[in-house]
Coordinates of C-alpha atoms and ligand atoms in Angstrom, one line a residue:
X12 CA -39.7 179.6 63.0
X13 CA -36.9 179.3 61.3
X14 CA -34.4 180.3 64.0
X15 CA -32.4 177.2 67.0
X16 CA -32.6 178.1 70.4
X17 CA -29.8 179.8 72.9
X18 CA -29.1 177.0 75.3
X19 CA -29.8 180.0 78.3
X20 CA -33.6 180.4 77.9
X21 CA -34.3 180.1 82.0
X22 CA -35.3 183.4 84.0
X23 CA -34.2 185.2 80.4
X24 CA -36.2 187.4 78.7
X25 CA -37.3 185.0 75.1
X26 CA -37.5 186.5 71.6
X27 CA -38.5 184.1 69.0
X28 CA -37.5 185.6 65.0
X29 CA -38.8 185.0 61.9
X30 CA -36.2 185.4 59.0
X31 CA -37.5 185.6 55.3
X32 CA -36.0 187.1 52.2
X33 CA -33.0 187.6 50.4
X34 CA -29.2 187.0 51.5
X35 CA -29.4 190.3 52.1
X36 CA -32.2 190.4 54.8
X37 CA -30.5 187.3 56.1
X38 CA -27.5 189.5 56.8
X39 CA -29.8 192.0 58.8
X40 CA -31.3 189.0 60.5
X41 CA -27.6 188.1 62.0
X42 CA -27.3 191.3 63.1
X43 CA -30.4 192.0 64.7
X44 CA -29.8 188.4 66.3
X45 CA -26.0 188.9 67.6
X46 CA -27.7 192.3 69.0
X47 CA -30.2 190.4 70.8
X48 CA -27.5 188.1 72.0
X49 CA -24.8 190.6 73.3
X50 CA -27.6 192.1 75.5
X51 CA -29.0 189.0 77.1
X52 CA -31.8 188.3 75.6
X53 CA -32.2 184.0 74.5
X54 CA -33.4 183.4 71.4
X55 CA -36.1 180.3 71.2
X56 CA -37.4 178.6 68.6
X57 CA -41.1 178.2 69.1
X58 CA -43.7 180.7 69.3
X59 CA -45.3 179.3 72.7
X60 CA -41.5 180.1 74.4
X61 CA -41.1 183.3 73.3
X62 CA -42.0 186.7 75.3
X63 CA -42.3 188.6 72.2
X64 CA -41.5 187.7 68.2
X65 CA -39.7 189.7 65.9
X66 CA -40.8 189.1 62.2
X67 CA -37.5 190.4 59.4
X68 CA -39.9 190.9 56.2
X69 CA -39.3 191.1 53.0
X70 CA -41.2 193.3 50.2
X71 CA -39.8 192.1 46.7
X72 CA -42.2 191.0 44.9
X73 CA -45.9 190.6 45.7
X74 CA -45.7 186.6 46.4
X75 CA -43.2 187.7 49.4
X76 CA -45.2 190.7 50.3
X77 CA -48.0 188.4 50.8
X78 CA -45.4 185.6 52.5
X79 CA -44.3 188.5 55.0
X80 CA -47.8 189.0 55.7
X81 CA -48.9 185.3 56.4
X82 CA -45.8 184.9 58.5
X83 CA -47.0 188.6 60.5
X84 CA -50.1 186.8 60.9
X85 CA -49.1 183.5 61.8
X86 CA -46.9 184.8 64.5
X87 CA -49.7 187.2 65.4
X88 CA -52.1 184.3 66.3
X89 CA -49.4 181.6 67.7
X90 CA -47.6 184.3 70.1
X91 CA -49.5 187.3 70.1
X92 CA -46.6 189.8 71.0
X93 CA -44.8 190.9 66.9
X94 CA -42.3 193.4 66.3
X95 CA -42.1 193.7 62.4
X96 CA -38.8 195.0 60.4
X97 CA -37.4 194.5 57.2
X98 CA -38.3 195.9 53.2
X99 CA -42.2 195.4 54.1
X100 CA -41.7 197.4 57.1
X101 CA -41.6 200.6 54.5
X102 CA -45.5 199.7 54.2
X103 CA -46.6 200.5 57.5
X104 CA -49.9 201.4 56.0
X105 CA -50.8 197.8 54.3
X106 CA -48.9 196.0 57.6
X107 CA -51.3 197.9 59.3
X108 CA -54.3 197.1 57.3
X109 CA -54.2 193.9 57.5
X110 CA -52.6 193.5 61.5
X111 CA -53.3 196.1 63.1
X112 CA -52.4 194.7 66.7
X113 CA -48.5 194.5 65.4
X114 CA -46.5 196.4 68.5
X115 CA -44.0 198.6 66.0
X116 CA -43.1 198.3 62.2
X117 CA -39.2 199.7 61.5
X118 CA -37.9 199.6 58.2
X119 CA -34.5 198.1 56.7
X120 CA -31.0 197.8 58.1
X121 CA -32.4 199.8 61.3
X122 CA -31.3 197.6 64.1
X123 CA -31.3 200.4 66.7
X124 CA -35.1 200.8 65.7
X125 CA -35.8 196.9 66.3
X126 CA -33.8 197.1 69.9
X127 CA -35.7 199.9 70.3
X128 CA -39.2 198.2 70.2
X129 CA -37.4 195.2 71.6
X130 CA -36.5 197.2 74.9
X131 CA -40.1 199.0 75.4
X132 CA -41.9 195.3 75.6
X133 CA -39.4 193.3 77.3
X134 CA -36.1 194.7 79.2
X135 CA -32.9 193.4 78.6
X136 CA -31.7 191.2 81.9
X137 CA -28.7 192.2 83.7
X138 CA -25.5 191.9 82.4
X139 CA -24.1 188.3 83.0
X140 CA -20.3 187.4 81.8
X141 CA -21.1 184.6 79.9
X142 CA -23.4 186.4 78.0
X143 CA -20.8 187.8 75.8
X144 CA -19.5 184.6 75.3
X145 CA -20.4 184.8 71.3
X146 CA -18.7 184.6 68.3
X147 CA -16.5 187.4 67.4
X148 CA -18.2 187.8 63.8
X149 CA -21.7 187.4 65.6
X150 CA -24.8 184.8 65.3
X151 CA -24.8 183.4 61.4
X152 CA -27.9 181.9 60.0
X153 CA -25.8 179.9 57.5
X154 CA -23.6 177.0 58.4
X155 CA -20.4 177.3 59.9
X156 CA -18.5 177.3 56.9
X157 CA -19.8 179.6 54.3
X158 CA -21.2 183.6 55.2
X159 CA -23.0 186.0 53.9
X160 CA -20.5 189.1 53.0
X161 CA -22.9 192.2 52.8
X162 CA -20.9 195.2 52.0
X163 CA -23.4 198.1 50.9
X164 CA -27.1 198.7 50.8
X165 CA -29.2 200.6 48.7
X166 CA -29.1 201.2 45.1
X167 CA -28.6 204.4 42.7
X168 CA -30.4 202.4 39.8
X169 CA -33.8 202.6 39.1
X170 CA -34.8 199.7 37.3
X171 CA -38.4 199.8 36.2
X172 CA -39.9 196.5 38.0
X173 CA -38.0 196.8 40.9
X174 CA -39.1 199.2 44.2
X175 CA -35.6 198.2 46.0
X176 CA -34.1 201.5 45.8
X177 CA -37.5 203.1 47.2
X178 CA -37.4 200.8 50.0
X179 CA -33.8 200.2 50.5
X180 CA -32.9 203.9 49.3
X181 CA -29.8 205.1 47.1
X182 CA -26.4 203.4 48.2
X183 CA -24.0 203.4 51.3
X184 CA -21.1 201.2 51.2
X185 CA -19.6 199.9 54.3
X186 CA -16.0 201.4 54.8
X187 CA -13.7 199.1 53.3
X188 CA -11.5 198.3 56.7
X189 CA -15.4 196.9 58.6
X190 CA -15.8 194.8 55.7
X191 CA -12.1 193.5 55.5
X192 CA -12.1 193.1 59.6
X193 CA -15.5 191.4 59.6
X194 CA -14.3 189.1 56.7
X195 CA -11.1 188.3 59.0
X196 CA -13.4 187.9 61.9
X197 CA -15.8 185.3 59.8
X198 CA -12.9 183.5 58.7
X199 CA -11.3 183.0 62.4
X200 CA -14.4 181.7 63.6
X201 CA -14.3 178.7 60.8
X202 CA -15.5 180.2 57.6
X203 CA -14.2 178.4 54.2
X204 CA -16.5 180.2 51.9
X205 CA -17.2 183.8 51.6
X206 CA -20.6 185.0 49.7
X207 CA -20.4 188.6 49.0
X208 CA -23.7 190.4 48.7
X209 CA -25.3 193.8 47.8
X210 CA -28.4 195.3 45.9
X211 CA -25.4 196.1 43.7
X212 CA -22.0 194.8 44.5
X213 CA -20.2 195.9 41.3
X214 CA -20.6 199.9 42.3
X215 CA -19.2 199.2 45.8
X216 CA -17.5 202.5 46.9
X217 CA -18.5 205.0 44.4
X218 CA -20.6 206.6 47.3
X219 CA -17.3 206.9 49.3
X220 CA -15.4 208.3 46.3
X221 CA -13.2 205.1 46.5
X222 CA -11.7 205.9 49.5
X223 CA -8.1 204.1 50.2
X224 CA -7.3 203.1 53.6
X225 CA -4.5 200.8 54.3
X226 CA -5.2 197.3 55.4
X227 CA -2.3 194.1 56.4
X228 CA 0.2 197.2 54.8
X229 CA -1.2 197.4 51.5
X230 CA -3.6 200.3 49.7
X231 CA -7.0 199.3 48.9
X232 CA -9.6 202.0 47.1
X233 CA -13.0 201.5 48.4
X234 CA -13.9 199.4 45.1
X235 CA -15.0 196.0 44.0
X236 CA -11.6 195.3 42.0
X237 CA -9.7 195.7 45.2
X238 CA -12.2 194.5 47.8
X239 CA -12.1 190.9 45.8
X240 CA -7.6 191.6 45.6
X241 CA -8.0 192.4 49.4
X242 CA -10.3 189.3 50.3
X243 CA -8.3 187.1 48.0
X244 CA -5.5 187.3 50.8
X245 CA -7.2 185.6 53.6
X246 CA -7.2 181.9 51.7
X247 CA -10.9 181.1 51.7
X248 CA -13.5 181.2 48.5
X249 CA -14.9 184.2 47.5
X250 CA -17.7 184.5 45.7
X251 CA -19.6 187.6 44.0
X252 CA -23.3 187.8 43.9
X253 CA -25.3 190.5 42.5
X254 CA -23.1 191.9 40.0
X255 CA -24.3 194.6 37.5
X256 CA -23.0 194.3 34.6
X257 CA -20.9 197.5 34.6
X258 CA -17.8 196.9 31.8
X259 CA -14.9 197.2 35.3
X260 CA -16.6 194.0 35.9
X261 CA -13.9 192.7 33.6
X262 CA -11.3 193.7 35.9
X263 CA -11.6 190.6 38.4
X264 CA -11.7 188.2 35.5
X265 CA -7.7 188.1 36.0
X266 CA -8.4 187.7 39.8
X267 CA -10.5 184.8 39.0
X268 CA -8.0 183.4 36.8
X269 CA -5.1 183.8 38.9
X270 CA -7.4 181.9 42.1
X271 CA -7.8 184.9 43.8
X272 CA -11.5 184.5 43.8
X273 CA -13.8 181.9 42.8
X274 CA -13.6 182.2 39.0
X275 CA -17.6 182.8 39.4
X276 CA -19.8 185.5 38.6
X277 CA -23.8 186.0 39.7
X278 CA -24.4 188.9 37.0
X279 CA -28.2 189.5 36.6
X280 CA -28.9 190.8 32.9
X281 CA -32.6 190.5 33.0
X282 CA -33.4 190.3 29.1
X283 CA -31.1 190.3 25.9
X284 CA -33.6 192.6 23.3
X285 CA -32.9 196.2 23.5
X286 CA -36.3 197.5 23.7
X287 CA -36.9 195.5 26.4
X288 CA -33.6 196.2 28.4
X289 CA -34.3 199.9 27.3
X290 CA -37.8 199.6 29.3
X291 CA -36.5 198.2 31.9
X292 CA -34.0 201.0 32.1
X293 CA -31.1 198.2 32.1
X294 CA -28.1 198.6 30.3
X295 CA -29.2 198.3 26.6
X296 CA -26.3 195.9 24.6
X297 CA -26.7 192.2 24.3
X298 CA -23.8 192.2 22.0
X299 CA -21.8 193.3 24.3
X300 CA -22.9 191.1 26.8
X301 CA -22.3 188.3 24.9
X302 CA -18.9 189.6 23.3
X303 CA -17.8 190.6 27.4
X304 CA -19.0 186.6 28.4
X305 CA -16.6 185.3 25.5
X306 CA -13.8 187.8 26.5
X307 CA -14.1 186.4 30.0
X308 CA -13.8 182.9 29.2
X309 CA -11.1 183.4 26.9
X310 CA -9.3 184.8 30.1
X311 CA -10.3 182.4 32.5
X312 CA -12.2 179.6 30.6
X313 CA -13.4 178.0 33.8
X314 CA -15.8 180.8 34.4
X315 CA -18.9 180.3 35.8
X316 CA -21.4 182.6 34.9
X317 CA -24.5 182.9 36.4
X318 CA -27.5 185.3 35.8
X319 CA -31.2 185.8 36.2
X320 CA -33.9 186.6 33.6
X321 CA -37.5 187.9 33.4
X322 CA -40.0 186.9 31.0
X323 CA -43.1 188.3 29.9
X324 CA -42.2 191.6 30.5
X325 CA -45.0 194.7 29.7
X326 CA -45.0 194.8 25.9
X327 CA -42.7 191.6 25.3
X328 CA -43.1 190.1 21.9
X329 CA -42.5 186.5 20.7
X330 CA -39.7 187.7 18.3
X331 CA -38.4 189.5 21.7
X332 CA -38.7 186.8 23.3
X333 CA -36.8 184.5 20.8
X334 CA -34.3 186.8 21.0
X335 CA -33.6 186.0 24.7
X336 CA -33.9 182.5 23.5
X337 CA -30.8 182.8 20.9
X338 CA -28.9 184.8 23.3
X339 CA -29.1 182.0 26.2
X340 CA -28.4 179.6 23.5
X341 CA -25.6 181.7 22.2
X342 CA -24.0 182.9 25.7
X343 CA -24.1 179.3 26.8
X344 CA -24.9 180.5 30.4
X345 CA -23.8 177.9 33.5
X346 CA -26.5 179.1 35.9
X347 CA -29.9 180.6 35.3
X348 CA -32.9 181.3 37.6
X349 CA -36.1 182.9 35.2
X350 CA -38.7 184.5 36.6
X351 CA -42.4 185.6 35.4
X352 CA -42.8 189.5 35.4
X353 CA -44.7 190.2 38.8
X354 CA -46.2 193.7 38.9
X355 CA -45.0 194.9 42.3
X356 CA -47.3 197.8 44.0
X357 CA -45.2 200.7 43.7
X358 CA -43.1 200.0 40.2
X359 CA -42.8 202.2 37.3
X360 CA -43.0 199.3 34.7
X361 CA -46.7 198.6 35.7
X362 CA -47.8 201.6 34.0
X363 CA -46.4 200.4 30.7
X364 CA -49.1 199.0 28.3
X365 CA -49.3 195.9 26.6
X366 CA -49.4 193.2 29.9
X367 CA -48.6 190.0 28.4
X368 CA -51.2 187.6 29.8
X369 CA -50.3 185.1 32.3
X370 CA -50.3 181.9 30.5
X371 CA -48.3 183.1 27.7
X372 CA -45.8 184.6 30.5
X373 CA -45.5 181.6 32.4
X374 CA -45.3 179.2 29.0
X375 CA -42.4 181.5 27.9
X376 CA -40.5 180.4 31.5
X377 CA -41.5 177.0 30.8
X378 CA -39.6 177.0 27.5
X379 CA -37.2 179.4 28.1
X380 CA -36.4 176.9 31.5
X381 CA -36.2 173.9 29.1
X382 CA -34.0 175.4 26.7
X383 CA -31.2 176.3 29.5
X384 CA -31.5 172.8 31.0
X385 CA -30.2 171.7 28.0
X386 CA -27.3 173.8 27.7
X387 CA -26.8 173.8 31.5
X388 CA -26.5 170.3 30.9
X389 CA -23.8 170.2 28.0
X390 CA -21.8 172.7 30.1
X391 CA -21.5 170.6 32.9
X392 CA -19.8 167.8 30.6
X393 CA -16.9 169.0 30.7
X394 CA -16.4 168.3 33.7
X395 CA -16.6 164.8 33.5
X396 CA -12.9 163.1 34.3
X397 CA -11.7 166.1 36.2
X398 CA -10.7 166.6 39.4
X399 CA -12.3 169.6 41.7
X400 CA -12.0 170.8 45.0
X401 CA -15.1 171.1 46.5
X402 CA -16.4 172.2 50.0
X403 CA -19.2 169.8 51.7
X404 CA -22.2 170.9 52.8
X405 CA -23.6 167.3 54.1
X406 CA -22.7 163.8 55.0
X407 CA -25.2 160.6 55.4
X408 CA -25.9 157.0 54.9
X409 CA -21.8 157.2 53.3
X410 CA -23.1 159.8 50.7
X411 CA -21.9 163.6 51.1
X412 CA -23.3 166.6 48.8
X413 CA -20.7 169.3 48.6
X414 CA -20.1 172.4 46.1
X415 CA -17.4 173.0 43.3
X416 CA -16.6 176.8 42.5
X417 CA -19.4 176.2 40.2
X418 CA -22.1 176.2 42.9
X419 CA -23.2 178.8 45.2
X420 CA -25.8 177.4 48.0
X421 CA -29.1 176.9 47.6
X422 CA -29.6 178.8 44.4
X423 CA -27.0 176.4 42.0
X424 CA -26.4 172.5 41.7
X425 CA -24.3 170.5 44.0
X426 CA -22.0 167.5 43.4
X427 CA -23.1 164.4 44.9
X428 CA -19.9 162.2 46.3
X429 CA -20.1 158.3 46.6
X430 CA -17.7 156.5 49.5
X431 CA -17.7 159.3 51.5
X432 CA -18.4 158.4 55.0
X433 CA -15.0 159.4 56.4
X434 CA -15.9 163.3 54.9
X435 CA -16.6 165.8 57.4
X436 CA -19.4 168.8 57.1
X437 CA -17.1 172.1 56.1
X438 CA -14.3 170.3 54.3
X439 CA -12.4 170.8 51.8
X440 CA -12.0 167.8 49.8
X441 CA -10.7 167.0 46.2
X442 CA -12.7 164.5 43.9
X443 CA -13.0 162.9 40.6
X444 CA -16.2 163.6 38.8
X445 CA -17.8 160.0 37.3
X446 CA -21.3 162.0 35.8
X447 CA -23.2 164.9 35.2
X448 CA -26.6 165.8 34.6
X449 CA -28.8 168.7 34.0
X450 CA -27.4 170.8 37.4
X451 CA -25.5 168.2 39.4
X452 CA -22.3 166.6 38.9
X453 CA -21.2 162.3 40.5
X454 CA -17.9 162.2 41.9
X455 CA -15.9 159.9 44.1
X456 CA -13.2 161.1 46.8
X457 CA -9.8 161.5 44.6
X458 CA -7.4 158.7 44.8
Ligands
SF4_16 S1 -30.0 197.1 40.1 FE1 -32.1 197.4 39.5 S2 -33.0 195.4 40.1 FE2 -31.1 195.6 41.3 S3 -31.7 196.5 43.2 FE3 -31.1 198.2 41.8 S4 -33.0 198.9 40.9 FE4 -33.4 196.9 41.8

């Protein structure tokens, strides 16, 4: 289980939790956890201590359907007692199929659902002071110093291989003063790094008709231009994920370049050939793409730009695919993750024709993989000689690994500093960078 123990597990009701998925589902994992917290209940870390285990799923792709599963089942045999939630939790029927002794399924973001099931197995214990003794931005699954930001759920797109907005449904931003007053809150309690998430952050608000409401005595719109001016005010890094690549995007490129904001932007453009983009019902114009990337860097030429691909799409060429080829080599992207197409039950795309076989998909990531190490690797020259704030993640045996605004966690590279025994976990610190390789930079503490 992936989850430390409350120190109050005597004569207290014991839930044990399993969280898988994406940033997002972590988010819904704190929740469900600070929940289980401000009632009473301790949360342990073992299946054997736990009264009753609550398993936060996640239906994606069929890999992590099949993860959510195993974990279902492994919690099943080890415990016995499994409340499931999460994306899977929209496919009662196959849960059910294959564990049927589960006690209750509930879907996404439906934490009174989860307390729910929680309260008919095991009551919550009477209401001791110390109890709500917890932090005032609740219990994080990431370390002290960086947070998840979620700030809507749900999607209005319908991307062909994707089932998000059929599990997740169409999208509800959070009112713009909970997200601001649980930023505020995050930061308070020690956070140096904020990570804002969504299925799609860059249409943040258009739900709410981008309502204003007033916040520290200025006028924000319920939008992403002004969330990111609004969050630039509380002095800690920002970082987008999950950006579509709607052309307002270009609107925080002056935040970025003015420090607002980490000048860093997760912007997932899936393919570059137009019948392909077309197919996957994604906005159809590579040149634009690549003419909006050069704009950006000619604004704020430190830009990061980070973005995710799929290869072997239904009906995918070679000359298709050498056309994502050029446009990598041609966008000169910072970060890239490349995925295999995985047919996920449920998604329009599998009914296209022309499945490209599995071994030509998975040679396609292979090259396509090897081609962006290369440039990944060029990119990262120039920062060889430079100095960089960066934030660190870890210290031992005198070696620390931090982040520069170039790397979010666990998805990008890290910098790796030498002589840095007196540097403490959460810290700001500036450096010198010495080397660079493929996704990592070398740097000593700066003089
Ligand atoms: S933008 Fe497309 S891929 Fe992303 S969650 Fe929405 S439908 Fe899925």
């Amino acid at each position: 289980m992936s989850v430390t123990a409350s120190p109050d597990v005597r004569n207290t009701p014991r839930v044990g939790f399993v969280s898988l998925g994406c940033p997002k589902a972590l988010v819904d994992s704190e929740r469900i956890l600070t929940q289980l917290r401000v009632e009473g209940y301790a949360i342990v870390g073992g299946y054997r201590e736990a009264d009753l285990v609550v398993v936060n799923t996640c239906g994606f792709i069929e890999a992590a359907q099949q993860e959510s599963l195993d974990a279902i089942g492994e919690a099943l045999a080890e415990n016995g007692k499994v409340i499931v939630t999460g994306c899977l939790g929209k496919r009662a029927d196959l849960i059910r199929a294959h564990h049927p002794q589960v006690l209750a399924i509930t879907g996404p973001q439906d934490y009174a659902a989860v307390m729910r099931a929680v309260h008919a197995q095991l009551a919550p214990p009477a209401r001791h002071p110390f109890v709500d003794l917890l932090p005032a931005s609740g219990i994080k699954l990431t370390p002290r110093h960086y947070a998840y930001l979620k700030i809507s759920e749900g999607c209005n797109h319908k991307c062909s291989f994707c089932i998000i907005p059929r599990l997740r449904g169409p999208l509800v931003s959070r009112p713009l003063g909970e997200v601001l007053r649980e930023a505020e809150a995050l930061v308070r309690d020690g956070v140096k790094e904020l990570l804002v998430v969504a299925q799609d952050t860059s249409a943040y608000g258009v739900d709410l008709h981008y309502a204003a409401s007033a916040w520290r005595g200025h006028e924000y719109r319920t939008h992403m231009t002004d969330l990111c001016r609004a969050l630039g005010e509380l002095g800690v890094w920002v970082r987008l994920h999950y950006v579509y690549p709607y052309p307002h995007v270009s609107e925080v490129i002056p935040l970025m370049a003015a420090g607002r904001v980490l000048p860093y932007l997760d912007i997932p453009l899936q393919h570059a050939n137009p019948r392909i983009l077309k197919a996957m019902r994604r906005p159809a114009a590579s040149e634009k793409a690549l003419q909006r990337i050069r704009e950006w860097r000619t604004l704020c030429p430190d830009l990061t730009v980070r973005s995710t691909f799929i290869v072997g799409f239904p009906g995918e060429t070679e000359r298709e695919f050498e056309e994502l080829l050029d446009f990598i080599r041609q966008a000169e992207l910072d970060r890239v993750g490349c995925f295999t197409y995985s047919p996920v039950d449920g998604a329009d795309a599998n009914a296209l024709a022309e499945w490209v076989p599995a071994e030509v998909a998975e040679e396609r990531r292979r090259l396509f993989m090897e081609t962006q190490a290369k440039i990944s690797a060029q990119r990262l020259k120039r920062f060889i000689g430079r100095e960089l704030q960066v934030l660190v993640d870890s210290v031992a045996d005198g070696e620390a690994v931090a982040r520069s605004f170039a790397d979010a966690p666990e998805i990008d590279g890290v910098v790796r500093i030498a002589d840095a025994a007196r540097l403490q976990l959460g810290q700001f610190v500036r450096v010198r960078v010495t080397g660079s390789a493929q996704h990592d930079l070398d740097a000593i503490p700066a003089a």
